[in-house]
Short mmCIF file of C-alpha atoms in Angstrom, two decimals:
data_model
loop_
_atom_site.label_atom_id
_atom_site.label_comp_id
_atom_site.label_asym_id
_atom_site.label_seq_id
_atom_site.Cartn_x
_atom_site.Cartn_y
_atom_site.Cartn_z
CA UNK A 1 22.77 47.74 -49.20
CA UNK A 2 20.40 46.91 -51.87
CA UNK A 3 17.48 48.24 -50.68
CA UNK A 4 18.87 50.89 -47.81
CA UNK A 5 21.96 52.02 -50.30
CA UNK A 6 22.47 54.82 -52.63
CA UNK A 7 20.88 54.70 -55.56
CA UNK A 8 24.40 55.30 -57.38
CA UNK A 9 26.30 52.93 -55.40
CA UNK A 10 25.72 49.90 -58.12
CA UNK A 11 27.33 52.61 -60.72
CA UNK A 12 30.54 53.94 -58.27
CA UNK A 13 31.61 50.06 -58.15
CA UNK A 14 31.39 49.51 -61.71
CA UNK A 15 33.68 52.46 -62.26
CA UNK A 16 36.19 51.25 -60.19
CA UNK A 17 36.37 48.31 -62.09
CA UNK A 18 36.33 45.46 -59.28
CA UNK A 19 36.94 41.97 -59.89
CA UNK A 20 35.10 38.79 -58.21
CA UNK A 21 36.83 37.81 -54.81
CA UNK A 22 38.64 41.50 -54.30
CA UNK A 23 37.95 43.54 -51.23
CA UNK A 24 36.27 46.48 -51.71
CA UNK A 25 37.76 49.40 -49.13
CA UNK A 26 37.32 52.84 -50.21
CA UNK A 27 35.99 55.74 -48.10
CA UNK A 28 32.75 55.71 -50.28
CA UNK A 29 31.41 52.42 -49.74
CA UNK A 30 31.93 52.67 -45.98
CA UNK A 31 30.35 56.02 -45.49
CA UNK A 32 27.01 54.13 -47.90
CA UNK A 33 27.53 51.75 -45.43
CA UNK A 34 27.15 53.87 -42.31
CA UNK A 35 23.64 55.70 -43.68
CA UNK A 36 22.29 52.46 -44.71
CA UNK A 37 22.55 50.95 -41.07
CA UNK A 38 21.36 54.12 -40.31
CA UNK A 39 18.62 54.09 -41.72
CA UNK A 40 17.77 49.96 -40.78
CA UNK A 41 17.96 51.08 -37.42
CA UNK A 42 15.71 53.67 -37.97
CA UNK A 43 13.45 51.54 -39.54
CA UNK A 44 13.29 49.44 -36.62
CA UNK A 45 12.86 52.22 -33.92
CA UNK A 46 9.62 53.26 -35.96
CA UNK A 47 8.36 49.65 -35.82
CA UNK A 48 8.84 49.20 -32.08
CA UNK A 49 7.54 52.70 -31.50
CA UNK A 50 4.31 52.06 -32.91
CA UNK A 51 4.14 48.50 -31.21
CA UNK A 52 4.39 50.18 -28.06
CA UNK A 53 1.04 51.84 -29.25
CA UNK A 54 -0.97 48.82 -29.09
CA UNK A 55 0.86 47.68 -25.57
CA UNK A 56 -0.53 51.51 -24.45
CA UNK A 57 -4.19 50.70 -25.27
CA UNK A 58 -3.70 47.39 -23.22
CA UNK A 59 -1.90 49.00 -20.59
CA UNK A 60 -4.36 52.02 -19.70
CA UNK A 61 -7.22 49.18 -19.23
CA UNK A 62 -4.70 47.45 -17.08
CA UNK A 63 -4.80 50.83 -14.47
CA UNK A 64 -8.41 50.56 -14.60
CA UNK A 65 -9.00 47.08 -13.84
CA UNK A 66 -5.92 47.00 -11.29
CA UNK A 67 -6.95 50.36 -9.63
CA UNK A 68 -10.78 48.70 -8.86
CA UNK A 69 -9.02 45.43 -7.32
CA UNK A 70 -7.10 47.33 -5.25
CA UNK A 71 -10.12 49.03 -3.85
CA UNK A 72 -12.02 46.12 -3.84
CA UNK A 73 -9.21 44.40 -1.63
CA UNK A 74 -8.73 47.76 0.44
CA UNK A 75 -12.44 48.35 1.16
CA UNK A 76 -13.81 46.79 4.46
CA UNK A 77 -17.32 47.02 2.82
CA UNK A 78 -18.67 46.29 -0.75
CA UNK A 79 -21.90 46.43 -0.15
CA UNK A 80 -22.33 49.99 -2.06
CA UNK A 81 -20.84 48.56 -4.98
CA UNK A 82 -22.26 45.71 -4.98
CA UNK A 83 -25.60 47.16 -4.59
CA UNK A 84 -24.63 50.03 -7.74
CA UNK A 85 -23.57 47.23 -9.48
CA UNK A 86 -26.83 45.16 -9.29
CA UNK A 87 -29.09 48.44 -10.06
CA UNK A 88 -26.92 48.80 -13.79
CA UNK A 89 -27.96 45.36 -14.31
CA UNK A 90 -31.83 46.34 -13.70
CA UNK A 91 -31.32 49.17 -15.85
CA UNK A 92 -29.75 47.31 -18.77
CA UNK A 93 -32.13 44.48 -18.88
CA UNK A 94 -35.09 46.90 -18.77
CA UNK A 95 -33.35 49.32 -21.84
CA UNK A 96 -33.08 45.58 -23.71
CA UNK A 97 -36.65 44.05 -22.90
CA UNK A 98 -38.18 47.70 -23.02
CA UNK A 99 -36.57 50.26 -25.58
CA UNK A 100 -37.81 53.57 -25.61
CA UNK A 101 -40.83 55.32 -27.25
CA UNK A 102 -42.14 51.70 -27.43
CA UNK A 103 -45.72 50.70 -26.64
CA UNK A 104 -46.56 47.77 -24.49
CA UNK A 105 -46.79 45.26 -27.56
CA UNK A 106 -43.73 45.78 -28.64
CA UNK A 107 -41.97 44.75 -25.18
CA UNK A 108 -40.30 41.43 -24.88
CA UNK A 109 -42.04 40.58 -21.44
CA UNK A 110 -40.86 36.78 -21.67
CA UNK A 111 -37.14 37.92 -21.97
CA UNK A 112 -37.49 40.60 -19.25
CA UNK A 113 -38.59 37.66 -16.94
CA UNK A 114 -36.31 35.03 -18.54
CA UNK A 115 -33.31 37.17 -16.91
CA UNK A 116 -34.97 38.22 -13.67
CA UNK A 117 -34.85 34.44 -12.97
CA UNK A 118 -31.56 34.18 -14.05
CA UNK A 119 -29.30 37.33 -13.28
CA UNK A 120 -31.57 38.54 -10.09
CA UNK A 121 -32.67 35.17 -8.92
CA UNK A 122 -36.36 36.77 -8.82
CA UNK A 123 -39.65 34.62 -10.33
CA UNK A 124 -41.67 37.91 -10.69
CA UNK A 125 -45.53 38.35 -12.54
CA UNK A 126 -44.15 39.99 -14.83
CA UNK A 127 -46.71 39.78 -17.56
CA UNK A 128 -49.42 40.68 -14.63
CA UNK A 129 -47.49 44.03 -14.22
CA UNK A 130 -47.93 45.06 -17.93
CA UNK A 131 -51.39 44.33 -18.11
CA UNK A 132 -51.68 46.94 -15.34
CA UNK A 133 -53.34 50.23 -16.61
CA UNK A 134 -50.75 53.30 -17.22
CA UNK A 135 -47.94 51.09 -16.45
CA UNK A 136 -44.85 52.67 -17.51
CA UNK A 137 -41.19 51.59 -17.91
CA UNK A 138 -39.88 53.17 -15.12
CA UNK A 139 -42.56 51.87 -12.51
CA UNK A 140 -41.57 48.30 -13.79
CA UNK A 141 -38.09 49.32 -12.87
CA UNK A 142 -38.93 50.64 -9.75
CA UNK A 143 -40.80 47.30 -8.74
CA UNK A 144 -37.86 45.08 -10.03
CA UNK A 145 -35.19 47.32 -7.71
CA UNK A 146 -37.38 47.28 -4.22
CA UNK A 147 -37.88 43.35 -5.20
CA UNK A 148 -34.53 42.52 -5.54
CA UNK A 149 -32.87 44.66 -2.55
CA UNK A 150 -35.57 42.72 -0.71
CA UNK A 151 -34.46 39.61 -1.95
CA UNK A 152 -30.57 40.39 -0.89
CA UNK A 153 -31.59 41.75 2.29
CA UNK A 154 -32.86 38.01 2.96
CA UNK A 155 -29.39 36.91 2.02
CA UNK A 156 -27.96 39.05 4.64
CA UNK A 157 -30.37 37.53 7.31
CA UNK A 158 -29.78 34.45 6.64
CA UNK A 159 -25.83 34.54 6.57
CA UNK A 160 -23.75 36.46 9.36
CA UNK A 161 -22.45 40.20 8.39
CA UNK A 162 -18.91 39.11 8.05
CA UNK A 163 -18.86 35.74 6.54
CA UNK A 164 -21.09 37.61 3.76
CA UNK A 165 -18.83 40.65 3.22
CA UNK A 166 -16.26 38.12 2.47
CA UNK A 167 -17.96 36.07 0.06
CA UNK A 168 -18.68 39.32 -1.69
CA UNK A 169 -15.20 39.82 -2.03
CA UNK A 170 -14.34 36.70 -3.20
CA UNK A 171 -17.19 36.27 -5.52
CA UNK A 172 -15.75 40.14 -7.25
CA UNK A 173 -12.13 39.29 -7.24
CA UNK A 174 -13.03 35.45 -8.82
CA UNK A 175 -15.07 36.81 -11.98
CA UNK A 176 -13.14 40.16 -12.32
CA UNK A 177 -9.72 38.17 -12.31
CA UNK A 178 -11.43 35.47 -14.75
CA UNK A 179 -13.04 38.32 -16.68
CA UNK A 180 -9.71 39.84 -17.42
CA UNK A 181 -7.97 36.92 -18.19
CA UNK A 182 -10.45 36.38 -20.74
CA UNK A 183 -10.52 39.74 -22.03
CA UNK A 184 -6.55 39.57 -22.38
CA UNK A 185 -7.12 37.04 -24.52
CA UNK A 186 -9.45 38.60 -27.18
CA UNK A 187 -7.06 41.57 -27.22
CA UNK A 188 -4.64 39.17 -28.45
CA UNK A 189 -6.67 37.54 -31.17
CA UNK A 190 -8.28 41.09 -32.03
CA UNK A 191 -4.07 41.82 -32.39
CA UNK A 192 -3.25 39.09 -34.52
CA UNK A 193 -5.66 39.87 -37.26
CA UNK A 194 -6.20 43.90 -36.86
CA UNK A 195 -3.39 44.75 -39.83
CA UNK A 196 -5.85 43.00 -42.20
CA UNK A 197 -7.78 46.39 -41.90
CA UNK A 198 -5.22 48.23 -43.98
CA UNK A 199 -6.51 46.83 -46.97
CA UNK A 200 -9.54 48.82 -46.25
CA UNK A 201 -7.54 51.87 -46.30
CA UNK A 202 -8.25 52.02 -42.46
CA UNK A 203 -6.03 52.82 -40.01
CA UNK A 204 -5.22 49.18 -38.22
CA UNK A 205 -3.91 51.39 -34.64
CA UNK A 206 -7.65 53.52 -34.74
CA UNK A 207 -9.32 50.39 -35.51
CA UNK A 208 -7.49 48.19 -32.67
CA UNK A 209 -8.37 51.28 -30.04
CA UNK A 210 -12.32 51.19 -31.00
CA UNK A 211 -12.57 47.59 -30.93
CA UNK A 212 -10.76 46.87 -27.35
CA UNK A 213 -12.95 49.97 -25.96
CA UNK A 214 -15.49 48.21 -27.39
CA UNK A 215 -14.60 44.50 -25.73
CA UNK A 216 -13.60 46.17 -22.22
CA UNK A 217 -17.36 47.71 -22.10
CA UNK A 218 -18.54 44.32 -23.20
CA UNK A 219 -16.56 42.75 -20.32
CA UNK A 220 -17.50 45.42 -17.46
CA UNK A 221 -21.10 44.73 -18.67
CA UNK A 222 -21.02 40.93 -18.19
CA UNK A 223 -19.03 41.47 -15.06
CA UNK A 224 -21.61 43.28 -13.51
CA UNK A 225 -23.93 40.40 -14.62
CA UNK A 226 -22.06 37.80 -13.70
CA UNK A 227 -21.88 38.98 -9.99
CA UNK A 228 -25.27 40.04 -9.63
CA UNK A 229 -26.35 36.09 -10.59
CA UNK A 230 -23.87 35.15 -8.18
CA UNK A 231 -24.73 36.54 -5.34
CA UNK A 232 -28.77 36.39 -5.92
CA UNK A 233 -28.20 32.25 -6.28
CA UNK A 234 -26.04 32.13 -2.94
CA UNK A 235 -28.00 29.48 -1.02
CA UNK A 236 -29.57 27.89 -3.97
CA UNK A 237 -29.95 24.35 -3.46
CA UNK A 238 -27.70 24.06 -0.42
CA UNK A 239 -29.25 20.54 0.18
CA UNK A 240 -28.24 19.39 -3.30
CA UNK A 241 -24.60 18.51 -1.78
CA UNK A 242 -23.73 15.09 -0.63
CA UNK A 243 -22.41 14.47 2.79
CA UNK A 244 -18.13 15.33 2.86
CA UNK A 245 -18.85 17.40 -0.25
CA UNK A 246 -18.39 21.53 -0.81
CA UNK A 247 -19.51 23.58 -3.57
CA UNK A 248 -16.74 24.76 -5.86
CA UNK A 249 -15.48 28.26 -4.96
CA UNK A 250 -16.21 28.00 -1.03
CA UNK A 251 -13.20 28.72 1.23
CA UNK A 252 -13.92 26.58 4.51
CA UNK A 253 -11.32 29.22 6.14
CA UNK A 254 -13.52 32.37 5.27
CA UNK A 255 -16.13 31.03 8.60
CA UNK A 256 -13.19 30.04 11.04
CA UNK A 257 -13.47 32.93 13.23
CA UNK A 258 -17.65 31.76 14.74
CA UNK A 259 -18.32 28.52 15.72
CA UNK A 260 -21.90 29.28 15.28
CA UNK A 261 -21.27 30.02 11.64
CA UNK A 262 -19.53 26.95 11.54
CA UNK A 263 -22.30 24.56 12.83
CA UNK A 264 -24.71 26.49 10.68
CA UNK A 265 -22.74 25.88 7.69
CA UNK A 266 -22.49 22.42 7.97
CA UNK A 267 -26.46 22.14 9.29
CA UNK A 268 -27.27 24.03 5.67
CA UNK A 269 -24.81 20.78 3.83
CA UNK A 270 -25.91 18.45 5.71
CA UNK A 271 -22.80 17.79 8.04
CA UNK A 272 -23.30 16.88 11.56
CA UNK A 273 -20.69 16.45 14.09
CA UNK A 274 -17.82 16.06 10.87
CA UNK A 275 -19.99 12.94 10.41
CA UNK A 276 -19.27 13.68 6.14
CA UNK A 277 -15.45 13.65 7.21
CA UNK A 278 -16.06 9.85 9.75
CA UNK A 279 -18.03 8.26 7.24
CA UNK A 280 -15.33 8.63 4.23
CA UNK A 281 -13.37 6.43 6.97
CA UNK A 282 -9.59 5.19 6.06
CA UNK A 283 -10.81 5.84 2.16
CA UNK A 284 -9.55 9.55 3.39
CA UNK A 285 -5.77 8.25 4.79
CA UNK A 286 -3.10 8.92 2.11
CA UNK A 287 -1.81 5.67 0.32
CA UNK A 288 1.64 4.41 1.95
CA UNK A 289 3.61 3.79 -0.30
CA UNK A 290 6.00 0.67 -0.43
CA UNK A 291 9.98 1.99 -0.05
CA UNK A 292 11.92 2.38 -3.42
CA UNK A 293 14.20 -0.27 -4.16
CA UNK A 294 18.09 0.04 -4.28
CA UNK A 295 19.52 0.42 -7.74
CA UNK A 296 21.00 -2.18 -9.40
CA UNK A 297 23.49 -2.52 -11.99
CA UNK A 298 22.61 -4.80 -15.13
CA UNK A 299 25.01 -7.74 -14.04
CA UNK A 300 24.34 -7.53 -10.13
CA UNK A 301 22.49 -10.54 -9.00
CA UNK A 302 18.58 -10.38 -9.15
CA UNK A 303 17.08 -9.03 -6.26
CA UNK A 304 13.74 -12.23 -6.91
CA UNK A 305 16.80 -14.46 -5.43
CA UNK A 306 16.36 -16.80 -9.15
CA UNK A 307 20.00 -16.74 -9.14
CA UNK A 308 20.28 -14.84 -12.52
CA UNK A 309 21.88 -11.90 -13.44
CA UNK A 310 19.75 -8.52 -13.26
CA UNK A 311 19.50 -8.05 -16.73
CA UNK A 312 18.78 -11.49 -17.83
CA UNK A 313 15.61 -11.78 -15.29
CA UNK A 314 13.48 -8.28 -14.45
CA UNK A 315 15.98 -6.11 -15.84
CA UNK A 316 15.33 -7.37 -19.21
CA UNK A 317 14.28 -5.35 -21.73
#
């Protein structure tokens, strides 16, 4: 009532002359008291009507994200994507090593091959190419694209059709669930502290939309990355694995269906004949436990046979 009540409330009880302790029923008062509740819960509709604001900007990158799984999951091939998404990547590291109207002393040649060794698993002369006469951006492009769908197309040799298409898929469903999860997560600390805007005189709802637009391009940009360097290290230091052991992220179930793929795979890990499996020996049989002992009271007799009572021997405390 004090701050959603009439402004002449204060002077209507006054005039009716109320003492401490008395009820105060008159038709006044409880019609103030109607329009102030009113007005509370008015107050709060507005609040939760703008919250649902923020949850809209966080729910309209939810379709996006969840519409691409659901193709990802739905499509019996990824290799189109896969391939679109590794030709962005060539794209964006060339814009960032080689900007535009720039001449050939100005490009950052070490970075540009820094992150064909990392993102496209490529060691390419990279320097050699720009000392080339009339060499141009988009011939360096070219060369970096025909060099890296060669070196997928090895990939493919060297593992079966199907046993890759699924490692695609779970390579793109692992970093685009972790990516998201992640992403989530900034939103919320990007939430927590967005209202601080306001002392700016900036609106803190405009300012939360640009920023998540601004994270969720971030995060489809280091997606893309993240699964190009994937997928160009697959094979990498295969014979880096001890005997019995699996990288992390490899389903032993996604090659069940060839037994060829099967032998291969351990060949390549250096398994022969599930002799990683015979040479952990009984280290790999589950521990047998001894059987739980019945419960006893504190003055039953000690189950050591000393004679005592329970509590006064190993039920002591």
């Amino acid at each position: 009532m004090r701050i959603f009540g009439s402004q002449r409330l204060d002077s209507v009880l006054q005039k009716l002359g109320l003492q401490k302790g008395e009820a105060i029923i008159h038709p006044w008062i409880n019609r103030a008291l109607e329009k102030a509740q009113q007005k509370v819960e008015a107050r709060n509709f507005d609040i939760r009507k703008h919250l649902l604001k923020y949850d809209d900007v966080m729910n309209d990158q939810r379709k996006v994200i969840y519409g691409q799984r659901i193709e990802i999951m739905q499509s019996e091939n990824l290799s189109d994507l896969i391939e679109e998404m590794r030709h962005d990547v060539i794209e964006e590291i060339i814009k960032r090593a080689i900007p535009e109207h720039t001449y050939i002393e100005q490009w950052d040649l070490k970075g540009l091959k820094e992150d064909c060794k990392i993102i496209l698993g490529l060691d390419l002369p990279i320097e050699e190419w720009a000392s080339e006469e009339g060499i141009a951006e988009s011939e360096i492009k070219e060369r970096l694209t025909l060099a890296s769908n060669a070196h997928m197309a090895e990939k493919q040799v060297l593992y079966s059709g199907e046993f890759f298409r699924n490692m695609e898929r779970s390579i793109l469903l692992r970093l685009l669930d972790q990516s998201w999860k992640d992403h989530l997560l900034a939103l919320d600390h990007l939430r927590d502290g967005i209202n601080l805007r306001a002392y700016a005189q900036r609106d803190p709802l405009n300012e939360y939309k640009q920023e998540a637009f601004s994270l969720f391009q971030s995060m489809i940009t280091a997606l893309r990355q993240s699964v190009t360097a994937a997928l160009s290290h697959v094979g990498e230091g295969v014979g880096h694995f001890s005997k019995g052991e699996l990288p992390h992220g490899i389903d032993p179930r996604a090659h069940e269906s060839s037994k060829e793929e099967i032998e291969r795979m351990m060949a390549q890990f250096g398994l022969e004949d599930g002799e990683g499996l015979q040479s952990q020996g009984p280290a790999m049989l589950p521990e047998v436990l001894p059987a739980p002992e019945k419960s006893l009271r504190r003055n039953d007799p000690c189950s050591c046979g000393s004679g005592k009572k329970y509590k006064a021997c190993h039920g002591k405390v």
